[in-house]
PDB file of C-alpha atoms in Angstrom:
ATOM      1  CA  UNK A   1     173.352  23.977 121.256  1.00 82.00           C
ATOM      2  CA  UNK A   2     169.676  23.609 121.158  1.00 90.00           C
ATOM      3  CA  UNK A   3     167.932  25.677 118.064  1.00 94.00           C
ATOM      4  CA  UNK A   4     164.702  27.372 117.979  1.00 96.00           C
ATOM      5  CA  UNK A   5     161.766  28.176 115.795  1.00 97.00           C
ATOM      6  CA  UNK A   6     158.862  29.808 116.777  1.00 97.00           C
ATOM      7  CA  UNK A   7     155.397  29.789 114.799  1.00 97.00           C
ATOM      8  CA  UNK A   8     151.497  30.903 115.698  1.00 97.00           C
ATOM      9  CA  UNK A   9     151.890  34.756 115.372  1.00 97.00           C
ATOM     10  CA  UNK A  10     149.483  36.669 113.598  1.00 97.00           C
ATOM     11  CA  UNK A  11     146.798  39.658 113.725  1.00 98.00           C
ATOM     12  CA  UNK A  12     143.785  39.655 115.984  1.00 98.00           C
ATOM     13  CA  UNK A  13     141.532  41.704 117.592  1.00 98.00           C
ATOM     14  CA  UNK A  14     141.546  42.469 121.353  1.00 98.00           C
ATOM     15  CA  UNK A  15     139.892  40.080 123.724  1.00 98.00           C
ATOM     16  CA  UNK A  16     140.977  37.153 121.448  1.00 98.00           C
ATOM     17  CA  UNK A  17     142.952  34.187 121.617  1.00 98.00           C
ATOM     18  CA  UNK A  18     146.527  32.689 120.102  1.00 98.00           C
ATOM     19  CA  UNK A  19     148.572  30.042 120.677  1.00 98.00           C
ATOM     20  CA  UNK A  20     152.490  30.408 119.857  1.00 98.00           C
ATOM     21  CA  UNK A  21     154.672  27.256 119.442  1.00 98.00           C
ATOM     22  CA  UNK A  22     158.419  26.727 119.625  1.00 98.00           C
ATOM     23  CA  UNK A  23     159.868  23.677 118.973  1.00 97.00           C
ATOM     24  CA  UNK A  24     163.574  22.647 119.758  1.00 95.00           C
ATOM     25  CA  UNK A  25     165.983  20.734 117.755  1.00 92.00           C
ATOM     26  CA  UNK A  26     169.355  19.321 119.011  1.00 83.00           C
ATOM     27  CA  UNK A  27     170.097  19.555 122.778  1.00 80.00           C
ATOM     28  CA  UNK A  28     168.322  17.884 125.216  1.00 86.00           C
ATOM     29  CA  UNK A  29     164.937  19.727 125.141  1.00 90.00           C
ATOM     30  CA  UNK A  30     163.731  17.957 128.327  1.00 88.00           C
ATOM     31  CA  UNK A  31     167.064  19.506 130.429  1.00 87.00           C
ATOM     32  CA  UNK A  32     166.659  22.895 129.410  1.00 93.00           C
ATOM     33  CA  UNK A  33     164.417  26.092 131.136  1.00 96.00           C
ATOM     34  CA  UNK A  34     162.013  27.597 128.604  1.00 97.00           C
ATOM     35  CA  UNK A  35     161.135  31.171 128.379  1.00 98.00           C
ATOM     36  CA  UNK A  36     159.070  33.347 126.016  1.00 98.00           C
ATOM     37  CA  UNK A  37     160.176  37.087 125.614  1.00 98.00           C
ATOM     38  CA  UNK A  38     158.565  39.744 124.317  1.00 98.00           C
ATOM     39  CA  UNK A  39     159.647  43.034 122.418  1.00 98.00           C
ATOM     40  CA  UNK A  40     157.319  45.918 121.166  1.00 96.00           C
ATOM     41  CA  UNK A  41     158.319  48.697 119.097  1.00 92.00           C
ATOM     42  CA  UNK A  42     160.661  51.135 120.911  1.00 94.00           C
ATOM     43  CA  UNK A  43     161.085  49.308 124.123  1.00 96.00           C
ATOM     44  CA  UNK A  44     163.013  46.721 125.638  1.00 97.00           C
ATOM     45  CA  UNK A  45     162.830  42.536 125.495  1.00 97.00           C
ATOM     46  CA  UNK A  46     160.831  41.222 128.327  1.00 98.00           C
ATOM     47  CA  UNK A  47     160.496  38.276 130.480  1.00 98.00           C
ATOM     48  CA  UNK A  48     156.842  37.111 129.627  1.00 98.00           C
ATOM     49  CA  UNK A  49     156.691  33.606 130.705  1.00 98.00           C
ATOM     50  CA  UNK A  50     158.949  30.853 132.243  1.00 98.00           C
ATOM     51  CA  UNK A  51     158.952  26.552 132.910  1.00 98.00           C
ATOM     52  CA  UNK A  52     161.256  25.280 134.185  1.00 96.00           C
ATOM     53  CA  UNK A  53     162.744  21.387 133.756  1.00 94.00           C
ATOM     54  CA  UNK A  54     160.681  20.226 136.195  1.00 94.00           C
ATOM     55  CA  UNK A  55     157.426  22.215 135.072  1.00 95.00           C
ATOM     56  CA  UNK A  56     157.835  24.682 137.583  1.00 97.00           C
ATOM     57  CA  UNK A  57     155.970  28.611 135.747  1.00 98.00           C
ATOM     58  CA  UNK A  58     156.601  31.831 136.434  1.00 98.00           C
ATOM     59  CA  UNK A  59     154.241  34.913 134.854  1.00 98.00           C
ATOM     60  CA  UNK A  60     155.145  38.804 134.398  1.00 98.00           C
ATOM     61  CA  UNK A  61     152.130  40.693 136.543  1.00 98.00           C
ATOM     62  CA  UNK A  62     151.276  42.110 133.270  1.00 97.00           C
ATOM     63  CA  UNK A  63     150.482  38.482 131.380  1.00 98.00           C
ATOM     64  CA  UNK A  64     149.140  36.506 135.042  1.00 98.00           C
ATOM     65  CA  UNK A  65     145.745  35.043 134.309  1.00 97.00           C
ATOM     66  CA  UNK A  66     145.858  35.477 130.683  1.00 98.00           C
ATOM     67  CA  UNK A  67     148.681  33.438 129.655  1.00 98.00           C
ATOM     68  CA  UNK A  68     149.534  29.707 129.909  1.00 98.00           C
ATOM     69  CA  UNK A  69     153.230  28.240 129.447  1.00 98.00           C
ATOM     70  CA  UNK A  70     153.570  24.209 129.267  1.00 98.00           C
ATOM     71  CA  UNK A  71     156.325  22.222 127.454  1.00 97.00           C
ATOM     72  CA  UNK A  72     155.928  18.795 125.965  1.00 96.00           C
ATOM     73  CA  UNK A  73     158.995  17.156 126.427  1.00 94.00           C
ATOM     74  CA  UNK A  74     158.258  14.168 124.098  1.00 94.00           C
ATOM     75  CA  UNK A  75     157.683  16.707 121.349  1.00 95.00           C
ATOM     76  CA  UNK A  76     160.163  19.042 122.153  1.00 95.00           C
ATOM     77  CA  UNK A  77     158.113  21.727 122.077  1.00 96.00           C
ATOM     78  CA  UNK A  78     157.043  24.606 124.499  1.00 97.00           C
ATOM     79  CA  UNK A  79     154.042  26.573 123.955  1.00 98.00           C
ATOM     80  CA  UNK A  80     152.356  30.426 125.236  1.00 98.00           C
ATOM     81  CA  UNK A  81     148.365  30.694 125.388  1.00 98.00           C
ATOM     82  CA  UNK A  82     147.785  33.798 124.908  1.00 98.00           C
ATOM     83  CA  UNK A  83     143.989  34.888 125.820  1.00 98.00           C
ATOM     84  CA  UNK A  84     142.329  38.489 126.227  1.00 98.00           C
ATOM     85  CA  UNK A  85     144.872  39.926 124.356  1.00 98.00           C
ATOM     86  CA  UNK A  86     145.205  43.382 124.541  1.00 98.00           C
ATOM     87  CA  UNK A  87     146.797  45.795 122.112  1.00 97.00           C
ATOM     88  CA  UNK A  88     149.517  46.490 124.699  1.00 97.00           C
ATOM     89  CA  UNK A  89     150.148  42.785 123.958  1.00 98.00           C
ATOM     90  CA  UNK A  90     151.993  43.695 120.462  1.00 98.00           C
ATOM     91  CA  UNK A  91     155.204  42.271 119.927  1.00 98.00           C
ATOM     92  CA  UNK A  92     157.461  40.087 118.556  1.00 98.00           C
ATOM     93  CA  UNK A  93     157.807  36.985 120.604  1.00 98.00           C
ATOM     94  CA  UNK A  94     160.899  35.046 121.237  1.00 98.00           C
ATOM     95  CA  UNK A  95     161.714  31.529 122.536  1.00 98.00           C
ATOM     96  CA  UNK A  96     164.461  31.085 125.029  1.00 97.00           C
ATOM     97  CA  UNK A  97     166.265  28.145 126.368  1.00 96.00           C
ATOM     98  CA  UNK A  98     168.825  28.314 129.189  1.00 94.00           C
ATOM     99  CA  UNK A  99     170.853  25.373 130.842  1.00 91.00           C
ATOM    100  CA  UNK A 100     174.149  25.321 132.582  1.00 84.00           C
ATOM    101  CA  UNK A 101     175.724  25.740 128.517  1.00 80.00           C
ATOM    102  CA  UNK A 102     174.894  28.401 126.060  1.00 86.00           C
ATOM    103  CA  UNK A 103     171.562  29.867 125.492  1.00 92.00           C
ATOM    104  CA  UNK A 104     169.756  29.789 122.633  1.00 95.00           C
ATOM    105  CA  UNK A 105     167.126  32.283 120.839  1.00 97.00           C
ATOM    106  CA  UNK A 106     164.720  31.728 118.371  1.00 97.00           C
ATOM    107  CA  UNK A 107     163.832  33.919 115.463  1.00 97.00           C
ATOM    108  CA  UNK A 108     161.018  35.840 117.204  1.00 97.00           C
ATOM    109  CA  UNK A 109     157.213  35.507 115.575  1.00 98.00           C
ATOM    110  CA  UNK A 110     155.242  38.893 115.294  1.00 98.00           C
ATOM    111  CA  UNK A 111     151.730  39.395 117.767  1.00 98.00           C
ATOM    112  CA  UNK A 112     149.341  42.235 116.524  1.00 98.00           C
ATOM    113  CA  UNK A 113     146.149  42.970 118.549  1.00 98.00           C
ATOM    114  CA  UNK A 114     144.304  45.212 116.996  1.00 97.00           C
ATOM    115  CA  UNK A 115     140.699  46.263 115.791  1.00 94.00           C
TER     116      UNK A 115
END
């Protein structure tokens, strides 16, 4: 079962810019789909981002034009560019990867967007 770690979260101000990582170890990174989720205070996990195995992306309507998903397969990584964030942007973000076998979670890495 693939494992997950997530890194890049931090505090910035709206209209700025961040980049979160995950990077995969065991599993065959290049087989797997990769989503980011999202959770803010009080609500419920959301689907932020897909990419599929074969590169394919799908975007929530709240994140399209703002945020980037791509994968490097070689590295075994899958990233998020987040820009113009907005404050409604806050949460912790999670790292997903689905195949025909378990799933697999990551630890989650906090997003604050705040003045």
């Amino acid at each position: 079962q693939v494992q997950l770690v997530e890194s890049g979260g931090g505090l910035v101000q709206p209209g700025d810019s961040l980049r979160l990582s995950c990077v995969a170890s065991r599993g065959i990174f290049r087989i797997y789909t990769m989503d980011w989720y999202r959770q803010a205070p009080g609500k419920q996990r959301e689907l932020v981002a897909t990419i599929t195995n074969s590169g394919s992306t799908n975007y929530a309507d709240s994140v399209k034009g703002r945020f980037t998903i791509s994968r490097d397969n070689s590295q075994k990584k899958v990233y998020l560019q987040m820009n113009s964030l907005k404050p409604e942007d806050t949460a912790v973000y999670y790292c997903h990867a689905r195949s025909l076998g378990p799933e697999s979670w990551g630890q989650g890495t906090q997003v604050t967007v705040s003045s």
